[in-house]
Every structure is written in structure tokens, then in C-alpha cells.
Amino acid sequence: GYRVDWRVLNTRAVLPQQRERIFLVGFRADLRASFQWPALPFFPSSVRDVLHGPDELSEAELQQYSLTDHQWAIIRSLPHFQRDPSTRLAR
């Protein structure tokens, strides 16, 4: 048999995106291996921080990374967005 452990981790700890993922770790029971889940830091980073330093963009330059009102309206009308209010995009 196998010993299996799982966790739901938010990739925000290592990527500039907020997505929950299931991570599975399993070992054959006869190996008696041990596994310690690492403590993941929380990085309040954004795509902007990754592409540029936080003070490197002017407001005009930042607009090219921003959604228009029309684009937001399309996103808000999507069934997935309406079905799960916790899946919100930062505006």
C-alpha cells in the first residue's frame, strides 16, 4: 500500500497569480519515508511587480496592463465568475 497526504495550496506563495492547486505526496508504506510540508511564504506580488519594479511604471504605462470597462463587463458576465464570487480578479 501507499501512504498519501494532500494539501490545497494557493500558488500565490510562489507565483504572481492566485490559484488553488491540489498537491499530492505519496510513498510506499514499506519505505517508511517521511515528508514535511514546507511553510510557504505569502508574497503580495502582482504581475506588474514581476514585469516591472513597483515604481517603474507611470499611470499611462500602467493602463496597457489594465482592463477596459468593456473587458470587465465581459468577465463579469461569464458563468464561472458569477457562480463563484470568491474567484475575483483584482482590479
Tab-separated table of C-alpha atoms in Angstrom:
chain	number	residue	atom	x	y	z
A	1	GLY	CA	0.000	0.000	0.000
A	2	TYR	CA	0.844	3.659	-0.038
A	3	ARG	CA	0.702	6.480	2.456
A	4	VAL	CA	-0.655	9.568	0.738
A	5	ASP	CA	-1.065	13.100	2.020
A	6	TRP	CA	-2.544	16.056	0.163
A	7	ARG	CA	-2.913	19.783	0.580
A	8	VAL	CA	-4.660	22.560	-1.250
A	9	LEU	CA	-2.109	25.319	-1.669
A	10	ASN	CA	-2.510	28.718	-3.211
A	11	THR	CA	0.143	29.266	-5.858
A	12	ARG	CA	0.247	32.919	-4.793
A	13	ALA	CA	3.039	31.796	-2.480
A	14	VAL	CA	5.354	31.239	-5.451
A	15	LEU	CA	3.674	32.890	-8.470
A	16	PRO	CA	2.020	36.244	-9.094
A	17	GLN	CA	-1.367	34.610	-9.542
A	18	GLN	CA	-3.980	33.431	-7.120
A	19	ARG	CA	-4.867	29.833	-7.892
A	20	GLU	CA	-5.517	26.994	-5.540
A	21	ARG	CA	-3.925	23.703	-6.550
A	22	ILE	CA	-4.047	20.236	-5.057
A	23	PHE	CA	-0.640	18.777	-4.255
A	24	LEU	CA	-0.288	15.063	-3.549
A	25	VAL	CA	2.662	13.322	-1.934
A	26	GLY	CA	2.763	9.565	-1.623
A	27	PHE	CA	5.250	6.937	-0.518
A	28	ARG	CA	5.151	3.187	-0.492
A	29	ALA	CA	4.268	2.164	3.036
A	30	ASP	CA	7.221	-0.219	3.302
A	31	LEU	CA	9.724	2.627	2.733
A	32	ARG	CA	8.704	4.420	5.940
A	33	ALA	CA	9.668	7.712	4.334
A	34	SER	CA	8.611	10.911	5.980
A	35	PHE	CA	7.562	14.168	4.389
A	36	GLN	CA	7.187	17.592	5.975
A	37	TRP	CA	5.056	20.128	4.118
A	38	PRO	CA	7.076	23.301	3.678
A	39	ALA	CA	5.815	26.555	5.102
A	40	LEU	CA	5.132	28.725	2.078
A	41	PRO	CA	5.516	32.480	2.387
A	42	PHE	CA	2.868	34.850	1.154
A	43	PHE	CA	4.138	37.236	-1.481
A	44	PRO	CA	1.684	40.028	-2.158
A	45	SER	CA	3.103	40.398	-5.643
A	46	SER	CA	1.266	41.209	-8.798
A	47	VAL	CA	2.053	40.705	-12.445
A	48	ARG	CA	3.090	44.353	-12.514
A	49	ASP	CA	5.713	43.700	-9.802
A	50	VAL	CA	7.119	40.801	-11.801
A	51	LEU	CA	7.194	42.617	-15.126
A	52	HIS	CA	8.465	45.873	-13.651
A	53	GLY	CA	9.510	47.169	-10.269
A	54	PRO	CA	6.615	48.754	-8.362
A	55	ASP	CA	7.856	52.293	-9.060
A	56	GLU	CA	8.976	51.828	-12.669
A	57	LEU	CA	5.630	52.435	-14.403
A	58	SER	CA	3.777	55.682	-14.856
A	59	GLU	CA	-0.015	55.714	-14.716
A	60	ALA	CA	-0.120	55.945	-18.521
A	61	GLU	CA	2.152	52.901	-18.880
A	62	LEU	CA	0.096	51.005	-16.318
A	63	GLN	CA	-3.019	51.449	-18.461
A	64	GLN	CA	-1.699	48.961	-21.009
A	65	TYR	CA	-1.950	46.266	-18.291
A	66	SER	CA	-5.420	47.340	-17.174
A	67	LEU	CA	-8.743	46.044	-18.409
A	68	THR	CA	-11.175	48.409	-20.046
A	69	ASP	CA	-14.738	48.765	-18.741
A	70	HIS	CA	-15.897	46.694	-21.717
A	71	GLN	CA	-13.430	43.891	-20.881
A	72	TRP	CA	-14.582	43.929	-17.239
A	73	ALA	CA	-18.205	43.684	-18.347
A	74	ILE	CA	-17.380	40.575	-20.393
A	75	ILE	CA	-15.559	38.979	-17.450
A	76	ARG	CA	-18.384	39.777	-15.025
A	77	SER	CA	-20.890	38.156	-17.403
A	78	LEU	CA	-19.014	34.835	-17.539
A	79	PRO	CA	-20.867	31.978	-15.771
A	80	HIS	CA	-17.757	30.926	-13.819
A	81	PHE	CA	-17.275	34.442	-12.478
A	82	GLN	CA	-20.911	34.673	-11.395
A	83	ARG	CA	-21.023	31.142	-9.978
A	84	ASP	CA	-18.033	31.545	-7.644
A	85	PRO	CA	-17.800	35.029	-6.108
A	86	SER	CA	-14.542	34.103	-4.361
A	87	THR	CA	-12.893	33.890	-7.794
A	88	ARG	CA	-12.477	37.602	-8.184
A	89	LEU	CA	-9.867	39.400	-10.166
A	90	ALA	CA	-8.059	42.277	-8.501
A	91	ARG	CA	-8.951	45.475	-10.227
